[in-house]
CSV table of C-alpha atoms in Angstrom, one decimal:
chain,number,residue,atom,x,y,z
A,1,MET,CA,-55.5,27.5,32.8
A,2,THR,CA,-52.5,27.2,35.1
A,3,LYS,CA,-49.5,25.0,34.9
A,4,THR,CA,-46.3,24.2,36.8
A,5,LEU,CA,-42.7,24.4,35.8
A,6,GLN,CA,-42.6,20.6,35.7
A,7,ASP,CA,-45.6,20.4,33.4
A,8,LEU,CA,-43.8,22.5,30.9
A,9,ILE,CA,-40.6,20.4,31.3
A,10,ASP,CA,-42.6,17.2,30.7
A,11,GLU,CA,-44.2,18.8,27.6
A,12,SER,CA,-40.8,19.5,26.0
A,13,ILE,CA,-38.5,16.8,27.3
A,14,PHE,CA,-38.9,14.3,24.4
A,15,ILE,CA,-38.7,16.7,21.5
A,16,SER,CA,-35.9,18.6,23.3
A,17,THR,CA,-33.9,15.3,23.4
A,18,GLU,CA,-34.5,14.9,19.6
A,19,TYR,CA,-33.3,18.4,18.9
A,20,GLN,CA,-30.2,18.1,21.1
A,21,ALA,CA,-29.3,15.0,19.2
A,22,ARG,CA,-29.5,17.0,16.0
A,23,LEU,CA,-27.4,19.8,17.5
A,24,ALA,CA,-24.7,17.2,18.4
A,25,GLU,CA,-24.7,16.1,14.8
A,26,LEU,CA,-24.2,19.8,13.7
A,27,THR,CA,-21.5,20.7,16.2
A,28,GLN,CA,-19.3,17.7,15.7
A,29,GLY,CA,-17.3,18.9,18.8
A,30,ALA,CA,-16.3,22.1,17.0
A,31,GLY,CA,-15.8,25.5,18.6
A,32,TRP,CA,-18.2,28.3,18.2
A,33,ASP,CA,-18.5,32.1,18.1
A,34,VAL,CA,-21.6,34.1,19.2
A,35,ASP,CA,-22.4,37.6,17.9
A,36,PHE,CA,-25.5,39.0,19.6
A,37,SER,CA,-25.6,42.0,17.3
A,38,ALA,CA,-26.2,40.0,14.2
A,39,PRO,CA,-27.5,37.8,15.9
A,40,ALA,CA,-25.5,34.7,15.0
A,41,PHE,CA,-24.2,31.6,16.7
A,42,THR,CA,-21.5,30.2,14.4
A,43,LEU,CA,-20.2,26.7,14.7
A,44,GLN,CA,-16.6,26.5,13.4
A,45,THR,CA,-17.3,23.4,11.3
A,46,GLU,CA,-16.5,22.7,7.7
A,47,PRO,CA,-18.4,24.4,6.3
A,48,PRO,CA,-19.4,26.7,9.1
A,49,VAL,CA,-23.0,26.5,10.4
A,50,THR,CA,-24.7,29.7,11.5
A,51,LEU,CA,-27.8,29.5,13.8
A,52,THR,CA,-30.0,32.2,15.4
A,53,PRO,CA,-29.3,32.5,19.2
A,54,TYR,CA,-31.9,33.6,21.8
A,55,LEU,CA,-30.4,34.5,25.1
A,56,LEU,CA,-32.5,33.3,28.0
A,57,GLY,CA,-30.3,34.3,30.9
A,58,THR,CA,-27.2,33.5,32.8
A,59,GLU,CA,-26.3,31.6,36.0
A,60,SER,CA,-23.3,32.2,38.2
A,61,ALA,CA,-22.1,30.1,41.1
A,62,SER,CA,-20.2,33.1,42.5
A,63,ARG,CA,-23.2,35.4,42.2
A,64,GLY,CA,-25.5,32.6,43.4
A,65,SER,CA,-28.4,33.4,41.1
A,66,TRP,CA,-30.0,33.0,37.7
A,67,ILE,CA,-30.8,36.3,35.9
A,68,TRP,CA,-33.3,36.4,33.0
A,69,SER,CA,-32.1,38.5,30.1
A,70,TRP,CA,-35.3,40.5,30.1
A,71,GLN,CA,-34.5,41.9,33.6
A,72,GLU,CA,-33.6,45.2,32.1
A,73,LEU,CA,-34.2,45.6,28.3
A,74,GLY,CA,-31.8,47.5,26.1
A,75,HIS,CA,-28.6,45.6,26.6
A,76,PHE,CA,-29.2,43.2,23.7
A,77,PRO,CA,-31.1,43.5,20.5
A,78,ALA,CA,-34.8,42.8,20.9
A,79,GLU,CA,-34.6,39.7,18.8
A,80,VAL,CA,-32.0,38.2,21.1
A,81,VAL,CA,-34.2,38.6,24.2
A,82,SER,CA,-37.5,37.8,22.4
A,83,ALA,CA,-37.6,34.2,23.5
A,84,ALA,CA,-37.0,35.2,27.1
A,85,VAL,CA,-39.7,37.8,26.9
A,86,GLN,CA,-42.0,35.2,25.3
A,87,ALA,CA,-41.3,32.8,28.2
A,88,ARG,CA,-42.0,35.6,30.8
A,89,GLU,CA,-45.3,36.4,29.2
A,90,ALA,CA,-46.3,32.7,29.1
A,91,GLY,CA,-45.2,32.4,32.8
A,92,GLU,CA,-47.5,35.3,33.7
A,93,ARG,CA,-50.3,33.8,31.8
A,94,LEU,CA,-49.9,30.2,33.1
A,95,GLY,CA,-49.0,31.1,36.6
A,96,VAL,CA,-45.4,29.8,36.4
A,97,ASP,CA,-43.6,32.1,38.7
A,98,GLU,CA,-40.1,30.8,37.8
A,99,LEU,CA,-40.5,32.1,34.3
A,100,SER,CA,-41.7,35.6,35.4
A,101,THR,CA,-39.3,36.3,38.3
A,102,ASP,CA,-36.3,38.3,37.1
A,103,GLU,CA,-33.7,36.7,39.4
A,104,LEU,CA,-33.7,33.3,41.1
A,105,PRO,CA,-31.3,31.6,43.6
A,106,VAL,CA,-29.1,29.0,42.0
A,107,ALA,CA,-30.1,25.4,42.6
A,108,GLU,CA,-28.9,22.2,41.2
A,109,GLY,CA,-30.2,21.8,37.6
A,110,LEU,CA,-32.3,25.0,37.8
A,111,ALA,CA,-30.9,26.6,34.6
A,112,ARG,CA,-31.5,23.5,32.6
A,113,ARG,CA,-35.1,23.2,34.0
A,114,LEU,CA,-35.9,26.8,33.2
A,115,THR,CA,-34.5,26.3,29.7
A,116,LEU,CA,-36.6,23.1,29.1
A,117,ALA,CA,-39.7,25.0,30.3
A,118,ALA,CA,-38.9,27.9,28.0
A,119,LYS,CA,-38.8,25.5,25.1
A,120,ALA,CA,-42.4,24.4,25.7
A,121,VAL,CA,-43.7,28.0,25.4
A,122,THR,CA,-41.4,29.3,22.7
A,123,GLY,CA,-41.2,26.4,20.2
A,124,VAL,CA,-37.4,26.7,20.1
A,125,TYR,CA,-36.2,23.2,21.2
A,126,ALA,CA,-32.4,23.3,20.9
A,127,HIS,CA,-30.2,24.9,23.6
A,128,TYR,CA,-26.6,25.5,24.3
A,129,PRO,CA,-25.0,26.4,27.7
A,130,ALA,CA,-22.2,28.8,26.7
A,131,GLY,CA,-19.4,29.5,29.1
A,132,ALA,CA,-18.9,33.3,29.5
A,133,GLY,CA,-15.9,33.1,31.8
A,134,GLY,CA,-15.7,33.7,35.5
A,135,GLY,CA,-17.9,30.8,36.3
A,136,VAL,CA,-20.8,32.4,34.4
A,137,THR,CA,-22.9,30.3,31.9
A,138,ALA,CA,-25.1,32.0,29.3
A,139,TRP,CA,-28.0,29.7,28.4
A,140,LEU,CA,-29.0,30.1,24.7
A,141,LEU,CA,-31.9,28.7,22.6
A,142,LEU,CA,-30.8,28.0,19.0
A,143,ASP,CA,-32.9,28.0,15.9
A,144,GLY,CA,-32.4,27.6,12.2
A,145,PRO,CA,-33.4,25.6,9.1
A,146,GLU,CA,-30.7,23.1,9.9
A,147,PHE,CA,-33.0,21.8,12.7
A,148,GLU,CA,-35.7,20.6,10.3
A,149,LEU,CA,-36.4,17.0,11.5
A,150,PRO,CA,-37.3,14.0,9.3
A,151,GLU,CA,-40.7,12.4,9.4
A,152,LEU,CA,-41.2,10.5,12.6
A,153,THR,CA,-40.9,6.7,12.5
A,154,VAL,CA,-41.4,4.0,15.2
A,155,GLU,CA,-37.6,3.4,15.5
A,156,ARG,CA,-36.8,7.1,15.8
A,157,MET,CA,-39.6,7.7,18.3
A,158,MET,CA,-38.6,4.8,20.6
A,159,ARG,CA,-34.9,5.8,20.5
A,160,VAL,CA,-35.7,9.4,21.5
A,161,ILE,CA,-38.0,8.4,24.3
A,162,ALA,CA,-35.6,5.8,25.7
A,163,GLU,CA,-32.7,8.3,25.7
A,164,ALA,CA,-34.8,11.0,27.3
A,165,LEU,CA,-35.9,8.7,30.1
A,166,THR,CA,-32.3,8.0,31.1
A,167,THR,CA,-32.1,11.6,32.5
A,168,ASP,CA,-34.9,11.1,35.0
A,169,THR,CA,-36.1,14.6,34.1
A,170,ALA,CA,-39.7,13.7,33.1
A,171,VAL,CA,-42.2,13.2,35.9
A,172,ASP,CA,-45.5,12.7,34.1
A,173,HIS,CA,-44.8,10.3,31.3
A,174,ASN,CA,-48.4,10.4,30.1
A,175,LEU,CA,-48.1,14.1,29.5
A,176,ALA,CA,-44.6,13.7,27.9
A,177,VAL,CA,-45.8,11.1,25.4
A,178,ASP,CA,-49.0,12.9,24.5
A,179,SER,CA,-47.1,16.2,23.9
A,180,TYR,CA,-44.3,14.6,21.9
A,181,ALA,CA,-46.8,12.9,19.6
A,182,LYS,CA,-48.7,16.1,18.9
A,183,LEU,CA,-45.6,18.2,18.3
A,184,ARG,CA,-44.3,15.6,15.8
A,185,GLY,CA,-47.6,15.2,13.9
A,186,ALA,CA,-48.3,11.7,15.2
A,187,HIS,CA,-51.6,10.4,16.3
A,188,VAL,CA,-52.2,9.5,19.9
A,189,GLU,CA,-55.3,7.6,21.1
A,190,TRP,CA,-55.9,7.1,24.8
A,191,ASP,CA,-57.9,4.0,25.8
A,192,THR,CA,-57.6,4.7,29.5
A,193,ALA,CA,-55.3,6.8,31.6
A,194,ALA,CA,-53.1,3.7,31.8
A,195,THR,CA,-52.6,3.0,28.1
A,196,CYS,CA,-52.4,4.7,24.7
A,197,VAL,CA,-51.5,4.0,21.1
A,198,VAL,CA,-49.2,6.3,19.1
A,199,THR,CA,-49.4,5.9,15.4
A,200,VAL,CA,-46.7,7.2,13.1
A,201,ARG,CA,-46.0,6.8,9.4
A,202,ASP,CA,-44.6,3.3,9.5
A,203,GLY,CA,-46.5,1.7,12.4
A,204,ALA,CA,-47.8,2.1,15.9
A,205,GLN,CA,-46.7,1.4,19.5
A,206,ARG,CA,-48.9,0.9,22.6
A,207,PHE,CA,-47.6,2.5,25.8
A,208,TRP,CA,-48.6,1.2,29.2
A,209,PHE,CA,-48.4,3.5,32.3
A,210,ASP,CA,-48.2,2.8,36.0
A,211,ASP,CA,-48.6,5.9,38.2
A,212,HIS,CA,-47.8,8.2,35.3
A,213,GLN,CA,-44.6,6.2,34.5
A,214,ILE,CA,-44.1,4.2,31.4
A,215,SER,CA,-44.2,0.6,32.5
A,216,GLY,CA,-44.3,-1.2,29.1
A,217,VAL,CA,-44.3,-0.8,25.3
A,218,GLU,CA,-45.5,-3.2,22.6
A,219,PRO,CA,-46.3,-3.0,18.9
A,220,ALA,CA,-49.9,-2.1,18.0
A,221,GLU,CA,-52.1,-1.8,15.0
A,222,PRO,CA,-52.1,1.7,13.5
A,223,ALA,CA,-55.2,3.6,14.7
A,224,VAL,CA,-55.4,6.0,11.6
A,225,GLY,CA,-54.3,6.1,8.0
A,226,PRO,CA,-51.9,8.4,6.1
A,227,GLU,CA,-54.6,11.1,5.4
A,228,ILE,CA,-55.2,11.7,9.1
A,229,LEU,CA,-51.4,11.7,9.8
A,230,ALA,CA,-51.0,14.4,7.1
A,231,ASP,CA,-53.6,16.5,8.8
A,232,LEU,CA,-52.0,16.1,12.1
A,233,ALA,CA,-48.6,17.1,10.6
A,234,GLU,CA,-50.2,20.3,9.3
A,235,ASP,CA,-51.7,20.9,12.8
A,236,ALA,CA,-48.2,20.6,14.3
A,237,ARG,CA,-46.8,23.1,11.7
A,238,SER,CA,-49.7,25.5,12.6
A,239,ARG,CA,-48.8,25.3,16.3
A,240,ALA,CA,-45.2,26.0,15.5
A,241,ALA,CA,-46.1,29.0,13.4
A,242,ALA,CA,-48.3,30.4,16.2
A,243,LEU,CA,-45.4,30.3,18.6
A,244,ARG,CA,-43.2,32.1,16.0
A,245,GLU,CA,-45.9,34.8,15.8
A,246,ASP,CA,-45.9,35.0,19.6
A,247,ARG,CA,-42.1,35.4,19.6
A,248,ALA,CA,-42.4,38.2,17.0
A,249,ALA,CA,-44.9,40.0,19.2
A,250,ALA,CA,-42.5,39.5,22.2
A,251,GLU,CA,-39.7,41.1,20.1
A,252,ALA,CA,-41.9,44.1,19.4
A,253,THR,CA,-42.8,44.3,23.1
A,254,ALA,CA,-39.1,44.3,24.0
A,255,ALA,CA,-38.3,47.0,21.4
A,256,ARG,CA,-41.2,49.1,22.7
A,257,GLN,CA,-40.3,48.8,26.3
A,258,GLU,CA,-36.7,49.6,25.5
A,259,ALA,CA,-37.7,52.8,23.7
A,260,GLU,CA,-40.1,54.1,26.4
A,261,PRO,CA,-37.6,54.8,29.2
A,262,GLN,CA,-35.2,56.4,26.6
A,263,ARG,CA,-38.0,58.8,25.5
A,264,ALA,CA,-39.0,59.5,29.1
A,265,ALA,CA,-35.4,60.3,30.0
A,266,ALA,CA,-34.6,62.5,27.0
A,267,PRO,CA,-33.6,66.0,28.2
A,268,ALA,CA,-36.1,68.8,27.4
A,269,GLU,CA,-34.9,71.5,25.0
A,270,THR,CA,-33.6,74.6,26.8
A,271,PRO,CA,-34.5,77.9,25.1
A,272,GLN,CA,-31.5,79.6,23.5
A,273,PRO,CA,-30.5,83.0,24.8
A,274,GLU,CA,-31.4,86.0,22.6
A,275,GLU,CA,-27.8,87.2,22.4
A,276,ALA,CA,-24.8,84.9,22.7
A,277,PRO,CA,-21.9,86.2,24.7
A,278,GLN,CA,-19.0,87.5,22.6
A,279,GLU,CA,-15.9,85.6,22.0
A,280,GLN,CA,-17.3,82.1,22.8
A,281,PRO,CA,-15.1,79.1,22.0
A,282,GLU,CA,-16.2,77.0,19.0
A,283,PRO,CA,-18.3,74.0,19.9
A,284,ILE,CA,-17.0,70.5,19.4
A,285,GLU,CA,-18.5,69.0,16.3
A,286,VAL,CA,-20.5,65.8,17.0
A,287,PRO,CA,-22.3,64.4,13.9
A,288,GLU,CA,-26.0,64.0,14.2
A,289,PHE,CA,-26.0,65.3,17.8
A,290,VAL,CA,-26.6,68.5,19.8
A,291,GLU,CA,-23.2,70.2,20.1
A,292,THR,CA,-23.8,72.5,23.0
A,293,GLU,CA,-26.3,73.0,25.8
A,294,HIS,CA,-27.1,75.9,28.0
A,295,ALA,CA,-27.4,76.0,31.8
A,296,GLN,CA,-27.5,78.4,34.6
A,297,GLU,CA,-24.1,79.5,35.9
A,298,ARG,CA,-23.1,77.5,38.9
A,299,PRO,CA,-21.9,79.1,42.1
A,300,GLU,CA,-18.3,77.9,41.6
A,301,PRO,CA,-16.6,77.5,38.3
A,302,VAL,CA,-15.4,74.1,37.1
A,303,GLU,CA,-11.7,73.7,36.8
A,304,ALA,CA,-10.5,73.3,33.2
A,305,PRO,CA,-8.1,70.4,33.7
A,306,ARG,CA,-10.7,68.3,35.7
A,307,GLU,CA,-13.3,69.0,33.0
A,308,ALA,CA,-11.0,67.6,30.3
A,309,GLU,CA,-10.1,64.4,32.2
A,310,GLU,CA,-13.5,63.1,33.3
A,311,PRO,CA,-14.9,62.3,29.8
A,312,ALA,CA,-11.8,60.2,28.9
A,313,ALA,CA,-12.2,58.2,32.1
A,314,ALA,CA,-15.8,57.5,31.4
A,315,HIS,CA,-15.0,56.2,28.0
A,316,ALA,CA,-12.2,54.0,29.3
A,317,GLY,CA,-14.4,52.4,31.8
A,318,ALA,CA,-17.1,51.7,29.2
A,319,GLY,CA,-14.6,50.1,27.0
A,320,ASP,CA,-13.7,47.4,29.5
A,321,ALA,CA,-16.7,46.7,31.6
A,322,ASP,CA,-20.0,47.4,29.9
A,323,LEU,CA,-19.8,46.3,26.3
A,324,PRO,CA,-22.6,43.8,25.6
A,325,PHE,CA,-22.0,42.7,22.0
A,326,ASP,CA,-19.4,40.6,20.2
A,327,GLN,CA,-18.0,42.7,17.3
A,328,GLU,CA,-16.6,40.3,14.8
A,329,PRO,CA,-16.1,36.7,16.1
A,330,SER,CA,-14.1,35.6,13.0
A,331,ASP,CA,-11.5,38.3,13.7
A,332,ARG,CA,-11.1,37.8,17.4
A,333,ASP,CA,-9.3,35.1,19.4
A,334,VAL,CA,-12.5,33.7,20.9
A,335,ARG,CA,-11.9,30.3,22.6
A,336,PRO,CA,-14.4,27.6,22.1
A,337,GLY,CA,-16.9,27.5,25.0
A,338,ARG,CA,-16.7,31.2,25.8
A,339,VAL,CA,-19.0,34.2,25.1
A,340,SER,CA,-17.4,37.4,23.9
A,341,THR,CA,-19.0,40.6,25.1
A,342,THR,CA,-17.7,43.4,23.0
A,343,VAL,CA,-20.0,46.2,21.8
A,344,VAL,CA,-20.8,46.9,18.1
A,345,PRO,CA,-19.5,49.1,16.7
A,346,GLY,CA,-16.3,49.6,18.7
A,347,PRO,CA,-15.8,52.9,20.6
A,348,GLU,CA,-13.9,55.6,18.9
A,349,PRO,CA,-10.9,57.2,20.7
A,350,VAL,CA,-11.8,60.2,22.9
A,351,ARG,CA,-10.0,63.4,21.9
A,352,PRO,CA,-7.3,64.2,24.5
A,353,ALA,CA,-7.5,67.4,26.5
A,354,ALA,CA,-4.9,69.1,24.4
A,355,GLU,CA,-7.2,69.0,21.4
A,356,GLN,CA,-10.0,70.9,23.2
A,357,ALA,CA,-10.6,74.3,21.7
A,358,PRO,CA,-8.8,76.7,24.1
A,359,ALA,CA,-10.7,79.6,25.6
A,360,PRO,CA,-9.8,83.0,24.2
A,361,ALA,CA,-7.2,84.9,26.1
A,362,ALA,CA,-9.6,87.7,26.8
A,363,ALA,CA,-11.9,85.4,28.6
A,364,GLN,CA,-9.1,83.9,30.6
A,365,HIS,CA,-7.9,87.2,32.0
A,366,ARG,CA,-11.3,88.9,32.4
A,367,GLU,CA,-11.5,90.8,35.7
A,368,PRO,CA,-14.6,90.4,37.9
A,369,VAL,CA,-17.1,93.3,37.7
A,370,ALA,CA,-19.6,94.5,40.1
A,371,GLU,CA,-22.5,94.1,37.8
A,372,PRO,CA,-24.4,90.7,37.9
A,373,GLU,CA,-23.1,88.4,35.3
A,374,GLU,CA,-25.3,87.4,32.4
A,375,GLU,CA,-26.3,83.8,31.8
A,376,ARG,CA,-23.5,82.3,29.7
A,377,GLU,CA,-23.4,79.4,27.4
A,378,VAL,CA,-21.4,76.5,28.9
A,379,GLU,CA,-19.9,74.1,26.4
A,380,ARG,CA,-20.0,70.5,27.4
A,381,GLU,CA,-18.4,67.6,25.7
A,382,VAL,CA,-20.8,64.8,24.7
A,383,VAL,CA,-19.5,61.6,26.3
A,384,ALA,CA,-21.9,59.0,24.7
A,385,GLY,CA,-25.1,58.8,22.7
A,386,PRO,CA,-26.9,57.1,19.9
A,387,GLY,CA,-25.6,59.5,17.3
A,388,VAL,CA,-22.0,59.1,18.3
A,389,PRO,CA,-19.9,56.3,16.6
A,390,GLY,CA,-19.0,53.8,19.3
A,391,SER,CA,-22.0,54.5,21.4
A,392,ALA,CA,-23.6,51.7,23.3
A,393,GLY,CA,-27.0,52.9,22.5
A,394,THR,CA,-27.7,55.1,25.5
A,395,GLU,CA,-29.1,58.7,25.5
A,396,PRO,CA,-26.5,61.6,25.6
A,397,VAL,CA,-24.5,61.9,28.8
A,398,VAL,CA,-23.2,65.5,29.1
A,399,GLU,CA,-20.1,66.4,31.1
A,400,GLY,CA,-20.9,68.3,34.3
A,401,GLU,CA,-24.6,67.6,34.4
A,402,GLU,CA,-26.4,64.7,36.1
A,403,THR,CA,-29.1,63.4,33.8
A,404,ALA,CA,-31.5,60.5,33.8
A,405,GLU,CA,-29.4,59.0,31.0
A,406,GLU,CA,-26.3,59.0,33.2
A,407,GLU,CA,-28.3,57.2,35.9
A,408,GLN,CA,-29.5,54.7,33.3
A,409,GLY,CA,-25.9,54.1,32.3
A,410,GLU,CA,-24.9,53.3,35.9
A,411,ARG,CA,-27.8,50.8,36.0
A,412,LYS,CA,-26.6,49.1,32.8
A,413,LYS,CA,-23.1,48.8,34.2
A,414,GLY,CA,-24.4,47.2,37.3
A,415,PHE,CA,-26.6,44.9,35.3
A,416,PHE,CA,-23.6,43.6,33.2
A,417,SER,CA,-21.5,43.2,36.3
A,418,ARG,CA,-24.1,40.7,37.6
A,419,PHE,CA,-25.2,39.3,34.3
A,420,PHE,CA,-21.8,38.4,32.9
A,421,GLY,CA,-19.8,38.4,36.1
A,422,LEU,CA,-17.8,41.4,35.0
């Protein structure tokens, strides 16, 4: 079965409106903090309200495009991107290209339309467009027990539908009414394509349609009793549970796809030489990490001052431009309406060049000899890696050696430059 983006929007528009009204009640105009490492979206109300954020993607007028958060996995926890991955999988299954294309040109209302469509296939119906600075907006889906809705009544149903229709977002009102009734555990009975009766706990309403637009509403006799409505409510809960299971599977997929390139890019172990050269400098201690590596001697030696400066520069750049997570929102001056992008945990300071273990004097004044030199052990400083405090989760990048991990780090930096407009 295939669908269009508009079909998914029509399926979610009414229940989305109801959840957005609930979110407005929760926010009360208060500021917020988002911590993707927790993950937590905290409303600064009294008392504070903490919700679970799912990052769908970002839009930028300067960049001119929308980027889905699953474009390159590994920048955010798998849970944070799970709803976006779930939307992508649904888009591939239903033939909705907009949900499965990693980057789309910006168009009027596109981000909201993509978000509404994602709600239909994820079962997460509240959203928040969070300003990330630089004209970039991160679109989040929000979930939590605070969004539990009361039982549907005639008054509530009519108020939600009337408010949703003021946006002119829905195109197929027949589909919108039918979907909303089923998602809320109500009973819908279609007499013809032009009329249906929706029965809820305290009554029923007849809807009239003209060319798939609601043309009239009037009270009607309930079509079913409380027992049937109880069964329908259970069916609605079962559908919601199935979507949660799909999202958990999408989270596992995201975690697995994130781990695969890291394993493929892991450097192979190099055999240790039988005899280590005498008077070698002591290796730098790096907890839970390989301290030294061996490599063939290069034609020209690397100058010592340059070798000491490059790691520090790499760390300094990472500290400013490629840190995807907010560390502690409560301790930072985060303005309402902005997304903070600081890595967790924070990077540790890099040892200055003066602290590097000096080479022995004998090694510094050694005269060249005619005999071919033996393969020597070259000590390299570890710049970043999962075992190093302050690492952003990448594989080890070793000074003086181009590895697949270094190339992956460059891709991540480029991704954040576009994704958050850095």
